[in-house]
Coordinates of C-alpha atoms and ligand atoms in Angstrom, one line a residue:
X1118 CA 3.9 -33.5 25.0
X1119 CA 3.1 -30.2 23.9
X1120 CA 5.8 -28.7 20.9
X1121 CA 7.3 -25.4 22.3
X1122 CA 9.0 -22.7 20.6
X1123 CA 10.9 -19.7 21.5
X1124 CA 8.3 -17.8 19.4
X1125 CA 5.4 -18.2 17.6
X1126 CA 4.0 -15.5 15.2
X1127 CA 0.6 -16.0 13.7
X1128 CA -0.1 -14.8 10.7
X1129 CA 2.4 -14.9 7.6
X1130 CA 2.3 -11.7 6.0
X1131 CA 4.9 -8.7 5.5
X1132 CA 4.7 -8.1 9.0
X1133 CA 4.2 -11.8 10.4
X1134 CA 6.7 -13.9 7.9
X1135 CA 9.5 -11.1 7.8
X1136 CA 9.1 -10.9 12.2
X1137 CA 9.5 -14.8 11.9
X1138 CA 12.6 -14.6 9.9
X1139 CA 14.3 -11.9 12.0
X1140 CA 13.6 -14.2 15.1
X1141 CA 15.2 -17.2 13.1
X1142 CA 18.2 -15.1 12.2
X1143 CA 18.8 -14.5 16.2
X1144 CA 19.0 -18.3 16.7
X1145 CA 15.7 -18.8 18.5
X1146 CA 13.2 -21.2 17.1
X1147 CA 10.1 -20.0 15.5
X1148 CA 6.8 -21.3 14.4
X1149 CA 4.5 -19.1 11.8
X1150 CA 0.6 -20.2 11.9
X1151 CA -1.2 -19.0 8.2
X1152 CA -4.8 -19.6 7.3
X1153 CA -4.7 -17.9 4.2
X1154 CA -6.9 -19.7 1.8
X1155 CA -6.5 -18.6 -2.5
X1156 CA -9.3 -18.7 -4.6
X1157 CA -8.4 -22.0 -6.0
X1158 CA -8.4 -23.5 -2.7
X1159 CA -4.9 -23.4 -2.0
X1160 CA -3.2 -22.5 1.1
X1161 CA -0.3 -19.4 0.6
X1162 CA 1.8 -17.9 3.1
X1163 CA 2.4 -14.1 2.5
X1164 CA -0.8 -12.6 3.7
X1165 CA -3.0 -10.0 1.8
X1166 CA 0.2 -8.3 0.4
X1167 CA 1.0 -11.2 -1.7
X1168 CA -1.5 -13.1 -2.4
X1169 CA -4.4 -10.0 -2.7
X1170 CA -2.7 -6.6 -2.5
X1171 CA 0.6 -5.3 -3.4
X1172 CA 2.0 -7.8 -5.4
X1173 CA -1.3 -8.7 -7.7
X1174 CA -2.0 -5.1 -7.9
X1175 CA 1.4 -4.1 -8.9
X1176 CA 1.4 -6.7 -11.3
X1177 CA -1.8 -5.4 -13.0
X1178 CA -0.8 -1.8 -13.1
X1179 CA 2.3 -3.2 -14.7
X1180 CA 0.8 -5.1 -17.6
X1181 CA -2.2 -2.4 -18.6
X1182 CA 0.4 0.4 -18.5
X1183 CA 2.4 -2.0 -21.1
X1184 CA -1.3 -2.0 -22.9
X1185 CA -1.9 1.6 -22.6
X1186 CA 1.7 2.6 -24.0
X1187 CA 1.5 -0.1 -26.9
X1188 CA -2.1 1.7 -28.0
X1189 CA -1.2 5.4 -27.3
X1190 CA 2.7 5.7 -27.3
X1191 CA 4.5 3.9 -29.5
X1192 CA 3.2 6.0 -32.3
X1193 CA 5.5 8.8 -30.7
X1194 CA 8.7 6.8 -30.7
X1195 CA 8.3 6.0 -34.1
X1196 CA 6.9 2.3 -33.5
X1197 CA 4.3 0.9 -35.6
X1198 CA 1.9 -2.0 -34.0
X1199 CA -0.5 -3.4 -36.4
X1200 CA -3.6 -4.0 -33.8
X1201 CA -2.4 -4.5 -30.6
X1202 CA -5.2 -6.7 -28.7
X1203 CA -5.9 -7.1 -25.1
X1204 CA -5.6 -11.0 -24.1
X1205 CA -6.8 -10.5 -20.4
X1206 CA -6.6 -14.7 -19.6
X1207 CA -2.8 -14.6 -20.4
X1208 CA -2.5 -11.2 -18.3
X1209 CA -4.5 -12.5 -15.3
X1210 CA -2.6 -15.9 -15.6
X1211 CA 0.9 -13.8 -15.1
X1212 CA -0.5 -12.3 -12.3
X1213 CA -0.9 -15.4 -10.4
X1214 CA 2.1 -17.0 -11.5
X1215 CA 3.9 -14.4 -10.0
X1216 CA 2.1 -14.3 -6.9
X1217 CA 2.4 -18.3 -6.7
X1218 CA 6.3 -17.9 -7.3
X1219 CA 6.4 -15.8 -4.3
X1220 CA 4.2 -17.0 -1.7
X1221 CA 6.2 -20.3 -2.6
X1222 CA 9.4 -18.3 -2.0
X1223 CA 8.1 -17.3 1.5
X1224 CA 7.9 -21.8 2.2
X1225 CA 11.3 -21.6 0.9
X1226 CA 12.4 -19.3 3.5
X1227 CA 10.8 -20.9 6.3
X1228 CA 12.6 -24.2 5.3
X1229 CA 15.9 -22.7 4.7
X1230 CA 15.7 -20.3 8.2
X1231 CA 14.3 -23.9 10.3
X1232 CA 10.8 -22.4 10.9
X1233 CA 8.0 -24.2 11.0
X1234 CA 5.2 -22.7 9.0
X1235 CA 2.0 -24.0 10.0
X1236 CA -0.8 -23.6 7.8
X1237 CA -4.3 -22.9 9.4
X1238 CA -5.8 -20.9 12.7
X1239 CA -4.1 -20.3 15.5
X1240 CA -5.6 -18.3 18.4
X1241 CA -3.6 -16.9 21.5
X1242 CA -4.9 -18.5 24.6
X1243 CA -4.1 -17.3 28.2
X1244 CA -0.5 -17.7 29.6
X1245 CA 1.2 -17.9 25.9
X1246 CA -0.4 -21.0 25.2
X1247 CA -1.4 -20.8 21.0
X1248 CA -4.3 -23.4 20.0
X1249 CA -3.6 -24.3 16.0
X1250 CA -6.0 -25.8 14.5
X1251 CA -4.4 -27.0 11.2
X1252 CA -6.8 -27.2 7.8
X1253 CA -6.7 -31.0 8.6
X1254 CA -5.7 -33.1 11.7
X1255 CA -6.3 -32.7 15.1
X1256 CA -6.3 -29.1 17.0
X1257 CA -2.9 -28.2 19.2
X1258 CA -1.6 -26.3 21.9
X1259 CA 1.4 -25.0 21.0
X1260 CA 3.4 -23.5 24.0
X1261 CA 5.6 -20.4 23.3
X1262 CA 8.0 -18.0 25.2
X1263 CA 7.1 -15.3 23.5
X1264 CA 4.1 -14.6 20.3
X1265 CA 3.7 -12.1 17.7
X1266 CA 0.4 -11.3 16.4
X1267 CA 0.5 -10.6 12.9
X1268 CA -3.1 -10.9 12.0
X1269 CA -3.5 -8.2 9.2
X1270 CA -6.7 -6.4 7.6
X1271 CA -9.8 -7.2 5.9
X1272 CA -11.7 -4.4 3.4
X1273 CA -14.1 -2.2 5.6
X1274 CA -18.2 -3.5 4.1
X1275 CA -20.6 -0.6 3.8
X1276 CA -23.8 -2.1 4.8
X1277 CA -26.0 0.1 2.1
X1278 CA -23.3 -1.8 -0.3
X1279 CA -22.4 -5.0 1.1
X1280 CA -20.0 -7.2 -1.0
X1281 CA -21.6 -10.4 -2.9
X1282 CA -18.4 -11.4 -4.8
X1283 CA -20.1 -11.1 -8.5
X1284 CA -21.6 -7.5 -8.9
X1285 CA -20.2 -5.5 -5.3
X1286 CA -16.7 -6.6 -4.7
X1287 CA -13.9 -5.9 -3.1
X1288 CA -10.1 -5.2 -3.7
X1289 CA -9.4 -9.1 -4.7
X1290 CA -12.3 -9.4 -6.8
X1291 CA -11.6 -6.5 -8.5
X1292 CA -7.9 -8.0 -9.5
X1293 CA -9.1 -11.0 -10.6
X1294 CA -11.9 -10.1 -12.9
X1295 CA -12.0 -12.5 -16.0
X1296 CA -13.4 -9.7 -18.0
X1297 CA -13.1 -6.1 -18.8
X1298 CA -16.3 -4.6 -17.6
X1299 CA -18.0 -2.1 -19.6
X1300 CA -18.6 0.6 -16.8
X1301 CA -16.8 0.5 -13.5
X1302 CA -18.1 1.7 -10.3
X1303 CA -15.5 2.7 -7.9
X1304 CA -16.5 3.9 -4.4
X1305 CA -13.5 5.5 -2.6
X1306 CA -10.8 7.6 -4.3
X1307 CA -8.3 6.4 -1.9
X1308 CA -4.8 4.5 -2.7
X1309 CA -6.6 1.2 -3.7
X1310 CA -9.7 3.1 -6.1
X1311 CA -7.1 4.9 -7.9
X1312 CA -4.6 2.0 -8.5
X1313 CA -7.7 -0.3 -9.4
X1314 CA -9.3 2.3 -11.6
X1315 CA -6.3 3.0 -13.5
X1316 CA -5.7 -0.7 -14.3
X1317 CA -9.4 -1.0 -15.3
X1318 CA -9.7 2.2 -17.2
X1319 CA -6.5 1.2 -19.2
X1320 CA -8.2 -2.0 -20.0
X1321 CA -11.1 -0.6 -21.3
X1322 CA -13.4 -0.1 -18.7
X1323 CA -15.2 3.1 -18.3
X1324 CA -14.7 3.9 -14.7
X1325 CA -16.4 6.3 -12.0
X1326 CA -15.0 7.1 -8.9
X1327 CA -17.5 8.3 -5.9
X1328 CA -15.1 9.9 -3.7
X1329 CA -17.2 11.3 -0.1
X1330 CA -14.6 14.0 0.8
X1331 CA -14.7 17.1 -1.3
X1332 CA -10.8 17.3 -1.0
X1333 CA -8.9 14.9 -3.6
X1334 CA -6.4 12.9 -1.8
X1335 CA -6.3 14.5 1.2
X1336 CA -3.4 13.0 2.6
X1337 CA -1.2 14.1 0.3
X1338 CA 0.8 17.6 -0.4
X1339 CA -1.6 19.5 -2.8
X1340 CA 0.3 20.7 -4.9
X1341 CA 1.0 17.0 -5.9
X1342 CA -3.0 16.4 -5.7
X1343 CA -3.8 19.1 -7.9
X1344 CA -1.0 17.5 -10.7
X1345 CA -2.6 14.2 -10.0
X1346 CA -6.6 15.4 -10.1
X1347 CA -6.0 16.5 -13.3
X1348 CA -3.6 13.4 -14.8
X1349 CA -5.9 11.3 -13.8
X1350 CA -9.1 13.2 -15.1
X1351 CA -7.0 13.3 -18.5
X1352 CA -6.7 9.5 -18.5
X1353 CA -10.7 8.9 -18.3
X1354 CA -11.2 8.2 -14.9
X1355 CA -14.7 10.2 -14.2
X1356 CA -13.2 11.2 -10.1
X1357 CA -16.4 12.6 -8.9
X1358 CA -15.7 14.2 -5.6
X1359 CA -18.3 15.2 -2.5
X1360 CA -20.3 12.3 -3.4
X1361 CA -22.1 10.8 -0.6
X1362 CA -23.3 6.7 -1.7
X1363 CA -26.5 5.9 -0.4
X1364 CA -27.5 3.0 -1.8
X1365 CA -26.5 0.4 -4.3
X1366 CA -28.4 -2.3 -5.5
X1367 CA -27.4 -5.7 -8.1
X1368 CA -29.8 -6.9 -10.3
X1369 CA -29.9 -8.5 -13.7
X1370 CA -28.1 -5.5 -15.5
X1371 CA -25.8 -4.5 -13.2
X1372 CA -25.5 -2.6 -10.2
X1373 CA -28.1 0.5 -9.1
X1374 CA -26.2 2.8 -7.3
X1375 CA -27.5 6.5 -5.2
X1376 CA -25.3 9.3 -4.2
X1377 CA -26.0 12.7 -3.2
X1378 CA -23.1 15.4 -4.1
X1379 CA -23.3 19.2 -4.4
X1380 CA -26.1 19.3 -6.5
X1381 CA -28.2 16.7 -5.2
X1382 CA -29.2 13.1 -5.6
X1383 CA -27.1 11.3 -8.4
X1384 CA -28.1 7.8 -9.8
X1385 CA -26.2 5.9 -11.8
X1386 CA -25.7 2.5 -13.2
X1387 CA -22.6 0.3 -13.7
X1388 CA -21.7 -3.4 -14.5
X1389 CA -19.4 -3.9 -11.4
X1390 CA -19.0 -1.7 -8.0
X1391 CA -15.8 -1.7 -6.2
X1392 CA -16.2 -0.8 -2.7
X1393 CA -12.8 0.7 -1.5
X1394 CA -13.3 2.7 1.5
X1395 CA -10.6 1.8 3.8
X1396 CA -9.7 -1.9 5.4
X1397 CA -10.1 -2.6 9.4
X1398 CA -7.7 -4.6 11.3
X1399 CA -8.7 -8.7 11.8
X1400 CA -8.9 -10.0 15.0
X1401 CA -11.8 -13.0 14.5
X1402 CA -11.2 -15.3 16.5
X1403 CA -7.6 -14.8 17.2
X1404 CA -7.3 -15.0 20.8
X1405 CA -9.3 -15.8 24.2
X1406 CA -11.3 -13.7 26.4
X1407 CA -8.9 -14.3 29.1
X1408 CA -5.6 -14.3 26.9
X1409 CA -5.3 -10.3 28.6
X1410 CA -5.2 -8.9 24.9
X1411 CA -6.8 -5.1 24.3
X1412 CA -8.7 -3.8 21.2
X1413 CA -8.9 0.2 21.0
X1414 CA -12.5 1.5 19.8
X1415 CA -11.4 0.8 16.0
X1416 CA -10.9 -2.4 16.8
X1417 CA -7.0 -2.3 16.4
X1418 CA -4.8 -4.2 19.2
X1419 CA -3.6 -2.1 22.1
X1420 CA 0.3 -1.8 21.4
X1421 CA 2.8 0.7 22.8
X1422 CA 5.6 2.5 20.5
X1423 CA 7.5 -0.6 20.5
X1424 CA 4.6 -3.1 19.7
X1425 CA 4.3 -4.6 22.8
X1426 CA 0.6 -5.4 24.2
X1427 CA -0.5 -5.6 27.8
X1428 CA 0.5 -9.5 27.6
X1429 CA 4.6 -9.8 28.6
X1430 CA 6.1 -11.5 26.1
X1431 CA 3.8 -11.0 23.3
X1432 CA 3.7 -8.3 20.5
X1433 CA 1.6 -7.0 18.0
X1434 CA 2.6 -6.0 14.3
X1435 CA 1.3 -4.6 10.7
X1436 CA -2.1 -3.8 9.9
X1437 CA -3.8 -4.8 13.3
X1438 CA -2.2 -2.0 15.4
X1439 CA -2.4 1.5 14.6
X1440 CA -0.2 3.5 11.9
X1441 CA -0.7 3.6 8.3
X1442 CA -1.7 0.1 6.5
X1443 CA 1.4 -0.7 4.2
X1444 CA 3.8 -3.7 4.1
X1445 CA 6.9 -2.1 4.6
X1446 CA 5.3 -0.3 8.2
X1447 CA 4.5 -4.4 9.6
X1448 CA 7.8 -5.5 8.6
X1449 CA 9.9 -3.1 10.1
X1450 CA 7.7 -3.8 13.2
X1451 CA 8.0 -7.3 12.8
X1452 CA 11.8 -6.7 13.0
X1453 CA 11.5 -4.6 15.8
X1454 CA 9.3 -7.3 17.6
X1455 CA 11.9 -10.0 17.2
X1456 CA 15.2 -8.0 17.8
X1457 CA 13.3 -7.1 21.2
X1458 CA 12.5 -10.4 21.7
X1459 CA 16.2 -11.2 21.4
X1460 CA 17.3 -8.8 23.7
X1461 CA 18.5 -5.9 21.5
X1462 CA 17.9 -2.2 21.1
X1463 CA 15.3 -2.0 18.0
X1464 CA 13.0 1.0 16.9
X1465 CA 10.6 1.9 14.5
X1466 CA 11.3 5.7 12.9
X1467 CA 7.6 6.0 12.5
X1468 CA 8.0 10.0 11.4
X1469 CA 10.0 8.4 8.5
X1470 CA 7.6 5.9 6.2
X1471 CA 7.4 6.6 3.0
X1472 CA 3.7 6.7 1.0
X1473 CA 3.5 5.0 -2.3
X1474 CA 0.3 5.4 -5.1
X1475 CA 1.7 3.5 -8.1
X1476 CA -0.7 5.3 -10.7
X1477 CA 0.2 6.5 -13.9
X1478 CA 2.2 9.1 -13.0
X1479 CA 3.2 7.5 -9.4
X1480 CA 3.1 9.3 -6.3
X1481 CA 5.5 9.5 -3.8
X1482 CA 6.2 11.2 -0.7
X1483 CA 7.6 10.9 3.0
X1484 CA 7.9 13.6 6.0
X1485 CA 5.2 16.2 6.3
X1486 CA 3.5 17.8 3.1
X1487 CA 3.0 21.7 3.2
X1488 CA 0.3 22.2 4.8
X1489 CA 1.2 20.1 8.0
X1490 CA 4.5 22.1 8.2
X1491 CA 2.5 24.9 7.9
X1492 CA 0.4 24.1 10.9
X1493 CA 3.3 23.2 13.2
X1494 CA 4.6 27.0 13.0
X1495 CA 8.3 25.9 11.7
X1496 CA 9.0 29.0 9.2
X1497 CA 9.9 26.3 5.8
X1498 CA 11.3 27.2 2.4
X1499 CA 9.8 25.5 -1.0
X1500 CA 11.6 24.1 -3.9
X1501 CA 10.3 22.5 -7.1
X1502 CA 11.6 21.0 -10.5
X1503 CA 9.0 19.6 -13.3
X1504 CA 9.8 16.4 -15.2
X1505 CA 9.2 18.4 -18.0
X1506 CA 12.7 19.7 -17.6
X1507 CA 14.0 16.7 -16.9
X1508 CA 16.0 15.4 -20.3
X1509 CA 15.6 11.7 -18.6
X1510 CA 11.8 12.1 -18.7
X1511 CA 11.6 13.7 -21.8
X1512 CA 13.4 10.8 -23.2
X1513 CA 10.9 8.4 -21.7
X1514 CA 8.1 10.2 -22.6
X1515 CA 6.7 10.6 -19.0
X1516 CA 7.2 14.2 -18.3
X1517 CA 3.8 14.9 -16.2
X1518 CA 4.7 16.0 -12.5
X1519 CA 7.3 17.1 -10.0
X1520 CA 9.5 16.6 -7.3
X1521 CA 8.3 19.2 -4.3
X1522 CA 10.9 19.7 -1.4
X1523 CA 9.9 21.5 1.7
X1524 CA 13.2 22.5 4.2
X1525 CA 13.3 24.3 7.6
X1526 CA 14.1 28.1 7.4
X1527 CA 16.4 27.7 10.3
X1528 CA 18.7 25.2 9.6
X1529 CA 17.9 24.0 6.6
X1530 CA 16.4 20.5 7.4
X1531 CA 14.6 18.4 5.0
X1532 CA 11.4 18.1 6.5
X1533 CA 9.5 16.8 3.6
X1534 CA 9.7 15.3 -0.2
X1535 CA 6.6 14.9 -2.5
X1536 CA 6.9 13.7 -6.2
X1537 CA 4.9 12.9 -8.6
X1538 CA 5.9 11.8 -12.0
X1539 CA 7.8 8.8 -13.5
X1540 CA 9.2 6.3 -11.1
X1541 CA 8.1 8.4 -7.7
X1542 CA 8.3 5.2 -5.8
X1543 CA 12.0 4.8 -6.5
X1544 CA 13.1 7.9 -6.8
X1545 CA 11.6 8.5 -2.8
X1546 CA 14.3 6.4 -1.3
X1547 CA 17.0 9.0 -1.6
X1548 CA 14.4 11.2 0.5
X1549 CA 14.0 8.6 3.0
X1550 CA 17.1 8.0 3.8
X1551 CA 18.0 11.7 3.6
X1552 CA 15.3 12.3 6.6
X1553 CA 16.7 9.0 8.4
X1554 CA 20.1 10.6 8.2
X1555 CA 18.2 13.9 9.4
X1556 CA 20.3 15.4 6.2
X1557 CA 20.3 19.1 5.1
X1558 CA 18.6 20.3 1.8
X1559 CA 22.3 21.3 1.3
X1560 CA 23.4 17.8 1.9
X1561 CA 20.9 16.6 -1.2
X1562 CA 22.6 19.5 -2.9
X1563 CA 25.9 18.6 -2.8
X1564 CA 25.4 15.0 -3.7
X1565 CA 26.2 14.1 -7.2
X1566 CA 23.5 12.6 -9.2
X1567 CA 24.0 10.8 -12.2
X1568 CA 22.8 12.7 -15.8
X1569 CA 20.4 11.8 -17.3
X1570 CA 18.8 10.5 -14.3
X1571 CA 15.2 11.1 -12.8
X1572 CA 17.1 11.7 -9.9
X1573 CA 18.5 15.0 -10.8
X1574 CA 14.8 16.6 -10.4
X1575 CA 15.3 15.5 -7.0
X1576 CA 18.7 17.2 -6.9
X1577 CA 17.2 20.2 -8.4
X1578 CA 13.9 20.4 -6.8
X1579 CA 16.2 20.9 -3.6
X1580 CA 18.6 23.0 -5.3
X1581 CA 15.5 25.5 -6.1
X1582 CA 14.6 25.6 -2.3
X1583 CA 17.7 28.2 -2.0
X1584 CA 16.9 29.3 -5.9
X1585 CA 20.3 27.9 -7.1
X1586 CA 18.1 25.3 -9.8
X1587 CA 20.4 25.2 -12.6
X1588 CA 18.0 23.7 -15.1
X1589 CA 14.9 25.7 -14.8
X1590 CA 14.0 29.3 -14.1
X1591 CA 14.2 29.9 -10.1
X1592 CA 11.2 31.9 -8.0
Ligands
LIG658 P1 -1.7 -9.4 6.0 O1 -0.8 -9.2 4.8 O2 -3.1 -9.1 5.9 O3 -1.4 -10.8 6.5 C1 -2.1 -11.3 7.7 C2 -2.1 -12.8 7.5 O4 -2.5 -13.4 8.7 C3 -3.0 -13.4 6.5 O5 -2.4 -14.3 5.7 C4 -4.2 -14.0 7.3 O6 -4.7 -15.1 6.6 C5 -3.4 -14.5 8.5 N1 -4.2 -14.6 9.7 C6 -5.0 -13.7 10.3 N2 -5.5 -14.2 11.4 C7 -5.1 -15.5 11.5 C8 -5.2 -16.5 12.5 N3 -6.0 -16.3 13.6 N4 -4.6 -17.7 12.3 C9 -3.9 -17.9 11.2 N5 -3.6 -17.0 10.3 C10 -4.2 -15.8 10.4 N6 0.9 -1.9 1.0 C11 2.1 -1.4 0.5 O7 2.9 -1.1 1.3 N7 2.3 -1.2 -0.8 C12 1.4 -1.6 -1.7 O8 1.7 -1.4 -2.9 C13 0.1 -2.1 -1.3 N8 -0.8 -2.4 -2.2 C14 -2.0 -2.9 -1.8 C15 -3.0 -3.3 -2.7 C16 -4.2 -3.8 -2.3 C17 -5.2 -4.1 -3.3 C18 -4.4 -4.0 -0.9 C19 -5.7 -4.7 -0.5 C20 -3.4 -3.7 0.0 C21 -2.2 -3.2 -0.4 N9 -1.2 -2.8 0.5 C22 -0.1 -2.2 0.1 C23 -1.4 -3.0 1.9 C24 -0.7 -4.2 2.4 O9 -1.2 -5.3 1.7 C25 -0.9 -4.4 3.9 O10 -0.4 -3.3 4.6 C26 0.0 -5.6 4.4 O11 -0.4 -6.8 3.7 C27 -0.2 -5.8 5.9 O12 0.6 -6.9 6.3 P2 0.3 -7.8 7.6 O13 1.3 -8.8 7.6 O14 0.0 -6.9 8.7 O15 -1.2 -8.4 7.2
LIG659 P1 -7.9 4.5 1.8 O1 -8.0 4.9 3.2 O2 -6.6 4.8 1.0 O3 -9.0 5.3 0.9 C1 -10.4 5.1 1.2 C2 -11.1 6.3 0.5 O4 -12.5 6.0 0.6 C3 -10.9 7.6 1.2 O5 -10.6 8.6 0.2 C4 -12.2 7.9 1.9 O6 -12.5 9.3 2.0 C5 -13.2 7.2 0.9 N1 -14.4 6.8 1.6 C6 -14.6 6.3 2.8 N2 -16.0 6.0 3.0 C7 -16.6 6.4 1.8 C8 -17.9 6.3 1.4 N3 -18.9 5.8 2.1 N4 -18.2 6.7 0.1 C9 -17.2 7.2 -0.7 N5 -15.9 7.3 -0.3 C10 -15.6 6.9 0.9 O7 -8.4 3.0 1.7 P2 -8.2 1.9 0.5 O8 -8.0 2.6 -0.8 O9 -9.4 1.0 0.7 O10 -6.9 1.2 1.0 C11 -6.8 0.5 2.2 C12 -5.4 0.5 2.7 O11 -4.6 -0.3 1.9 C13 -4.9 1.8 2.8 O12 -4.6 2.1 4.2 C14 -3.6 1.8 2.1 O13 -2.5 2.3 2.8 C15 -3.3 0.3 1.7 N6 -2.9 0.3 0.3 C16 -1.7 0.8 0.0 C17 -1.3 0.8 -1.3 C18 0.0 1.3 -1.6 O14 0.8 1.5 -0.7 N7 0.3 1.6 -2.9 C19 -2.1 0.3 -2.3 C20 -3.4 -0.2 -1.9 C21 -3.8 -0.2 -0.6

């Protein structure tokens, strides 16, 4: 007899594995199908985030900051090195150990919820029927009430650059390189080509960054983009901006690659190429013709605000609907899929995710930056504080940036928050909930922050929207 469970999510990352533990939680009994497949042959729950994005990458950034300070600023605390060395084998092998810990953590909560975590495809058929097909033994049809979809992303290929895994590589290669190339081609200045360059350029590399739009980062507030351009530009990484790729080409000595900018056609010639221009959602193969399921013209899975698709009883979550690409967007949704699924009220607040670029300085924000504010006609007041002022960041030696606050004239809402300096990632909680809460700039103002703290630049960033900043000069 066919098994049967109350649901069955496939795919077991942020969005897929968090969805299958909410649905556990409620009592109902849950299945998770995972094909993910390491490079050392090895199946992993946890999805890209884990096993090839957040966690690696984080993990990276981590270690060649550590190398960066060791070399350029312990000197100013008054700590001699010797020679500090680079020992990228040991570096790369606590990368994986910690992803390894993890993804084995995610099998620990399957067992200790009761879920069955299935490792290999599964592919929604037609009246909720899911065919698994595990890595080895015989294909299934596994019959649920209801199904999430939690099939994730894959990197976007140009064709005039298509990836070959040695010399034109995507995000994963580029996080497991076993050495420190000499020059570094990165094509897209996005969240992924500056994380990556920054951990490369710390290491040694010497990296370019082709970026096609002439506007850098164009989702974010520029004030903060300006700050960042020229942080960035300070560390070594060579952002060149307006520059069109038109071909790139491996050979012997490294990769050929063509772009056209402002002043014409460009040529240039690095080791390794990064191709980093966006990721699309993956659907291969994941369910029937006749299984009633919809892809918009990007390719994304039709879902309404509460991640249902056309199909009753079956939901879609993360990176292969629409909304911005990051872990902690699929696993709300996942949450929201399987409090729905258990009969309760459950919503995302999709106005209220916040944006995270963990660079040296990191960059935060969450609400609208200026310019959309400006655009929507609300009349909005501005306040800033710099790190510089900030005793906390003095002390740590990490006083690039600011905290940027933008309120409603009218009543004073907090409509948007936009740092960039030490610890933005963190320090853009308070905002979040602040918006959640639909708080005042007053409320921010009121609420005591502990000294020293990097938090008070967020107290007095929104203290300076009303000009009452106490520790720098007001407008
Ligand atoms: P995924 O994590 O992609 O998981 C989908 C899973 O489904 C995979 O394991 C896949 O193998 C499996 N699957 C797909 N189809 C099937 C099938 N038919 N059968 C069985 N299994 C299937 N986001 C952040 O919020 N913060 C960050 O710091 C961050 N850093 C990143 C760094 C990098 C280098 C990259 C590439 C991404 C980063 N992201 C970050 C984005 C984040 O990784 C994604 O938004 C997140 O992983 C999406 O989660 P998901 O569960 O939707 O999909
Ligand atoms: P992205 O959308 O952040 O950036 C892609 C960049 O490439 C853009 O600036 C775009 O203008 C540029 N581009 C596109 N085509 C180009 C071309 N032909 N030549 C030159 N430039 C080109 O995409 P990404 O950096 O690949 O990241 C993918 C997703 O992963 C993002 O949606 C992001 O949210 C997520 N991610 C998040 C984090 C984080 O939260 N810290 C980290 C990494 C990745």
């Amino acid at each position: 007899m066919a098994r049967s469970f109350d649901v069955v999510v496939i795919g077991a990352g942020p969005a897929g594995y968090v969805g299958a533990i909410r649905a556990a939680q409620h009592g109902l009994s849950v299945a998770c199908i995972d094909e993910w497949q390491n490079r050392d042959g090895k199946n992993a729950f946890g999805g890209t985030c884990l096993n090839a994005g957040c966690i690696p990458s984080k993990a990276m950034l981590e270690s060649s900051e550590l190398l960066h300070k060791a070399q350029h600023e312990f000197k100013k605390h008054g700590i001699k090195t010797g020679g500090v060395e680079l020992d990228l084998a040991t570096m790369q092998k606590r990368r994986a150990v910690i992803v390894r810990q993890l993804t084995n953590g995610i099998a620990g909560l399957f067992k200790a919820n009761k879920i069955e975590g299935l490792v290999g495809h599964g592919k929604l058929l037609a009246g909720k029927n899911v065919e698994f097909t595990p890595v080895s033994g015989d294909v299934e049809i596994i019959t649920a009430k209801h199904v999430i979809l939690a099939s994730g992303s894959t990197p976007i290929e140009l064709p005039i650059a298509k990836f070959d895994g040695d010399k034109i590589i995507d995000s994963w290669d580029a996080l497991e390189l076993a050495e420190v190339p000499e020059r570094l081609g990165v094509v897209g200045a996005g969240v992924i080509g500056l994380e990556l360059g920054s951990v490369w350029a710390r290491l040694g590399a010497n990296v370019t960054v082709l970026e096609a739009m002439d506007e850098f980062l164009f989702m974010a507030d520029r004030d903060i983009a300006k700050v960042a351009a020229k942080d960035f530009r300070q560390q070594g990484l060579d952002i060149k901006l307006g520059a069109k790729v038109s071909s790139a080409k491996a050979g012997k000595k490294g990769v050929d690659v063509s772009y056209d900018d402002k002043d014409g056609s460009q040529s240039m010639q690095v080791d390794k190429l990064v191709v980093a221009v966006g990721r699309r959602p993956h659907t291969d193969n994941l369910f029937s013709d006749d299984a009633g399921i919809q892809l918009d013209e990007r390719g994304f899975i039709v879902v309404d605000d509460e991640c249902r698709t056309r199909v009753k009883g079956v939901y879609a979550v993360g990176d292969c609907v629409r909304g911005p690409m990051l872990a902690h967007k699929g696993s709300e949704e996942g949450v929201m899929a399987a409090d729905l699924i258990a009969g309760e009220m459950a919503e995302v607040n999709y106005d209220v995710i916040p944006s995270v670029i963990y660079t040296s300085p990191e960059i935060a924000w969450v609400g609208k930056n200026e310019a959309e504010v400006k655009a929507s006609g609300r009349a909005y007041k501005t306040g800033s504080f710099p790190f510089a002022a900030s005793g906390r960041a003095k002390a740590m030696e990490q006083t690039s940036g600011m905290v940027k606050v933008i309120s409603a004239e009218d009543d004073d809402e907090l409509l948007g928050m936009h740092i960039i300096g030490p610890m933005a990632g963190e320090l853009i909680s308070e905002a979040v909930l602040a918006l959640e809460f639909n708080a005042s700039t007053e409320d921010i103002q009121r609420t005591i922050h502990a000294h020293p703290s990097l938090a008070e630049a967020v107290h007095e960033a929104s203290l300076s929207v009303d000009n009452k900043a106490l520790n720098f000069p007001n407008k």
